[in-house]
GROMACS .gro file of C-alpha atoms in nm:
model
  161
    1MET     CA    1  -0.918  -3.253  -3.512
    2ASN     CA    2  -0.899  -3.106  -3.205
    3LEU     CA    3  -1.004  -2.731  -3.293
    4LYS     CA    4  -0.972  -2.670  -2.972
    5ASN     CA    5  -0.549  -2.682  -2.893
    6PRO     CA    6  -0.349  -2.537  -3.170
    7LYS     CA    7  -0.029  -2.697  -3.295
    8THR     CA    8   0.183  -2.476  -3.074
    9ILE     CA    9   0.490  -2.425  -3.250
   10ALA     CA   10   0.875  -2.460  -3.051
   11PRO     CA   11   1.075  -2.114  -2.994
   12LYS     CA   12   1.395  -2.119  -3.250
   13SER     CA   13   1.685  -2.101  -3.027
   14LEU     CA   14   1.898  -1.769  -3.109
   15PHE     CA   15   2.199  -2.005  -3.251
   16VAL     CA   16   1.919  -2.164  -3.516
   17LYS     CA   17   1.773  -1.788  -3.623
   18VAL     CA   18   2.166  -1.729  -3.635
   19LEU     CA   19   2.227  -2.042  -3.845
   20GLN     CA   20   1.905  -1.981  -4.125
   21TRP     CA   21   2.006  -1.599  -4.189
   22PHE     CA   22   2.349  -1.729  -4.183
   23TYR     CA   23   2.298  -1.976  -4.476
   24LEU     CA   24   2.019  -1.821  -4.634
   25ILE     CA   25   2.292  -1.509  -4.684
   26THR     CA   26   2.555  -1.723  -4.759
   27GLY     CA   27   2.357  -1.947  -4.994
   28ILE     CA   28   2.232  -1.631  -5.206
   29LEU     CA   29   2.592  -1.566  -5.257
   30THR     CA   30   2.814  -1.833  -5.320
   31ALA     CA   31   2.404  -1.944  -5.570
   32THR     CA   32   2.515  -1.608  -5.745
   33PHE     CA   33   2.836  -1.616  -5.739
   34PHE     CA   34   2.973  -1.746  -6.107
   35LEU     CA   35   2.765  -1.371  -6.222
   36TRP     CA   36   2.993  -1.168  -6.062
   37SER     CA   37   3.320  -1.407  -5.991
   38LYS     CA   38   3.517  -1.204  -6.272
   39GLN     CA   39   3.532  -0.859  -6.078
   40ILE     CA   40   3.723  -0.986  -5.805
   41SER     CA   41   4.123  -1.026  -5.963
   42PHE     CA   42   4.240  -1.293  -5.740
   43PHE     CA   43   3.946  -1.515  -5.860
   44SER     CA   44   4.007  -1.392  -6.260
   45SER     CA   45   4.385  -1.489  -6.261
   46PRO     CA   46   4.368  -1.903  -6.224
   47ASN     CA   47   4.216  -1.979  -6.521
   48ILE     CA   48   3.953  -2.253  -6.347
   49PRO     CA   49   3.737  -2.303  -6.589
   50GLY     CA   50   3.347  -2.079  -6.618
   51GLU     CA   51   3.184  -2.425  -6.584
   52LEU     CA   52   3.327  -2.578  -6.327
   53ILE     CA   53   3.250  -2.251  -6.127
   54LEU     CA   54   2.925  -2.238  -6.211
   55ALA     CA   55   2.833  -2.653  -6.127
   56ILE     CA   56   3.043  -2.581  -5.737
   57THR     CA   57   2.922  -2.217  -5.672
   58VAL     CA   58   2.531  -2.289  -5.822
   59ALA     CA   59   2.521  -2.683  -5.593
   60ALA     CA   60   2.694  -2.510  -5.299
   61GLY     CA   61   2.460  -2.281  -5.298
   62LEU     CA   62   2.205  -2.493  -5.335
   63TYR     CA   63   2.268  -2.728  -5.030
   64CYS     CA   64   2.334  -2.354  -4.776
   65LEU     CA   65   1.962  -2.266  -4.909
   66ILE     CA   66   1.831  -2.657  -4.833
   67LEU     CA   67   2.010  -2.592  -4.491
   68SER     CA   68   1.874  -2.252  -4.446
   69LEU     CA   69   1.466  -2.401  -4.525
   70SER     CA   70   1.532  -2.609  -4.290
   71PHE     CA   71   1.630  -2.382  -4.023
   72PHE     CA   72   1.358  -2.150  -4.137
   73ALA     CA   73   1.045  -2.418  -4.198
   74GLN     CA   74   1.184  -2.665  -3.832
   75ASN     CA   75   1.047  -2.961  -3.932
   76THR     CA   76   1.229  -3.241  -3.790
   77ASN     CA   77   1.243  -3.431  -4.170
   78LEU     CA   78   1.424  -3.165  -4.288
   79LEU     CA   79   1.652  -3.091  -3.988
   80ILE     CA   80   1.729  -3.447  -4.065
   81LEU     CA   81   1.783  -3.405  -4.416
   82SER     CA   82   2.010  -3.101  -4.352
   83LEU     CA   83   2.195  -3.350  -4.117
   84VAL     CA   84   2.206  -3.614  -4.406
   85LEU     CA   85   2.373  -3.386  -4.628
   86ILE     CA   86   2.590  -3.192  -4.301
   87PHE     CA   87   2.738  -3.595  -4.221
   88PHE     CA   88   2.873  -3.659  -4.655
   89THR     CA   89   2.982  -3.300  -4.687
   90THR     CA   90   3.206  -3.388  -4.344
   91ILE     CA   91   3.293  -3.711  -4.447
   92SER     CA   92   3.450  -3.559  -4.824
   93ALA     CA   93   3.560  -3.238  -4.580
   94LEU     CA   94   3.752  -3.485  -4.404
   95ILE     CA   95   3.858  -3.671  -4.708
   96MET     CA   96   4.012  -3.354  -4.806
   97LEU     CA   97   4.229  -3.278  -4.555
   98VAL     CA   98   4.375  -3.599  -4.501
   99VAL     CA   99   4.442  -3.582  -4.890
  100THR     CA  100   4.628  -3.267  -4.780
  101ILE     CA  101   4.851  -3.461  -4.481
  102PRO     CA  102   5.144  -3.551  -4.731
  103ASN     CA  103   5.173  -3.201  -4.858
  104ALA     CA  104   5.115  -3.008  -4.503
  105GLN     CA  105   5.444  -2.898  -4.447
  106THR     CA  106   5.498  -2.737  -4.775
  107ILE     CA  107   5.203  -2.520  -4.765
  108PHE     CA  108   5.250  -2.427  -4.387
  109SER     CA  109   5.628  -2.296  -4.477
  110GLY     CA  110   5.442  -2.091  -4.785
  111ASN     CA  111   5.623  -2.163  -5.062
  112LEU     CA  112   5.391  -2.251  -5.254
  113PRO     CA  113   5.468  -2.304  -5.668
  114GLU     CA  114   5.454  -2.064  -5.896
  115CYS     CA  115   5.203  -2.168  -6.072
  116SER     CA  116   4.917  -2.146  -5.804
  117ARG     CA  117   4.872  -1.789  -5.959
  118ASN     CA  118   4.811  -1.986  -6.354
  119LEU     CA  119   4.720  -2.356  -6.307
  120ALA     CA  120   4.806  -2.417  -6.679
  121LEU     CA  121   5.139  -2.319  -6.649
  122CYS     CA  122   5.191  -2.668  -6.331
  123ASN     CA  123   5.307  -2.995  -6.358
  124LEU     CA  124   5.203  -3.266  -6.210
  125LYS     CA  125   5.392  -3.216  -5.868
  126ASP     CA  126   5.266  -2.857  -5.816
  127GLY     CA  127   4.985  -2.924  -5.913
  128VAL     CA  128   4.959  -3.165  -5.666
  129ILE     CA  129   5.099  -2.908  -5.437
  130VAL     CA  130   4.843  -2.651  -5.517
  131ALA     CA  131   4.553  -2.877  -5.563
  132SER     CA  132   4.623  -2.948  -5.174
  133ALA     CA  133   4.640  -2.641  -5.086
  134MET     CA  134   4.301  -2.615  -5.204
  135PHE     CA  135   4.218  -2.901  -5.046
  136MET     CA  136   4.372  -2.775  -4.709
  137ALA     CA  137   4.186  -2.434  -4.739
  138ILE     CA  138   3.790  -2.604  -4.801
  139SER     CA  139   3.792  -2.858  -4.589
  140ILE     CA  140   3.937  -2.647  -4.229
  141PRO     CA  141   3.617  -2.399  -4.229
  142LEU     CA  142   3.385  -2.626  -4.391
  143LEU     CA  143   3.503  -2.934  -4.088
  144ILE     CA  144   3.443  -2.622  -3.807
  145LEU     CA  145   3.113  -2.471  -3.940
  146ASN     CA  146   2.984  -2.809  -4.008
  147PHE     CA  147   3.026  -2.895  -3.649
  148ILE     CA  148   2.830  -2.605  -3.509
  149THR     CA  149   2.593  -2.625  -3.775
  150ILE     CA  150   2.555  -3.024  -3.630
  151ILE     CA  151   2.534  -2.798  -3.271
  152GLY     CA  152   2.220  -2.560  -3.442
  153ALA     CA  153   1.999  -2.903  -3.555
  154VAL     CA  154   2.052  -3.082  -3.257
  155ILE     CA  155   1.829  -2.796  -3.111
  156ALA     CA  156   1.644  -2.727  -3.330
  157ILE     CA  157   1.506  -3.090  -3.362
  158ALA     CA  158   1.530  -3.103  -2.980
  159ALA     CA  159   1.298  -2.760  -2.978
  160THR     CA  160   0.987  -2.973  -3.209
  161ASP     CA  161   0.999  -3.290  -2.965
   0.00000   0.00000   0.00000
């Protein structure tokens, strides 16, 4: 054990610092979303079951907090774990985007069915269109954010080596 040369801590780039705080704030807001989601009129109207909102928000919140922890710690193993998580969420976002392709014309034209305000009133055809719009609204920002996060994780890993 060499006490004269303590391990040097790699300086974090501004990009990594922004990502760590972004994911911390996003993780806290997302993990607690189910507590205050009924206050927003848009989220109370589609009649989505509360258990589904709870499961999605807690999972997304934990995901963001794990990414935040990996950027805060700047530990190579945690950063590799975050890259693995980002890889799987990117694959799932690409699958969601591919599923929306048959209904993309309807979504982009803005002709969503009226049942988009109350999902319980949707028939099968309209439900598929509404689900495709939801998938597209989730997958495109997720893909953009994942590519930005991959760059940040690679920068953070490079700084530790």
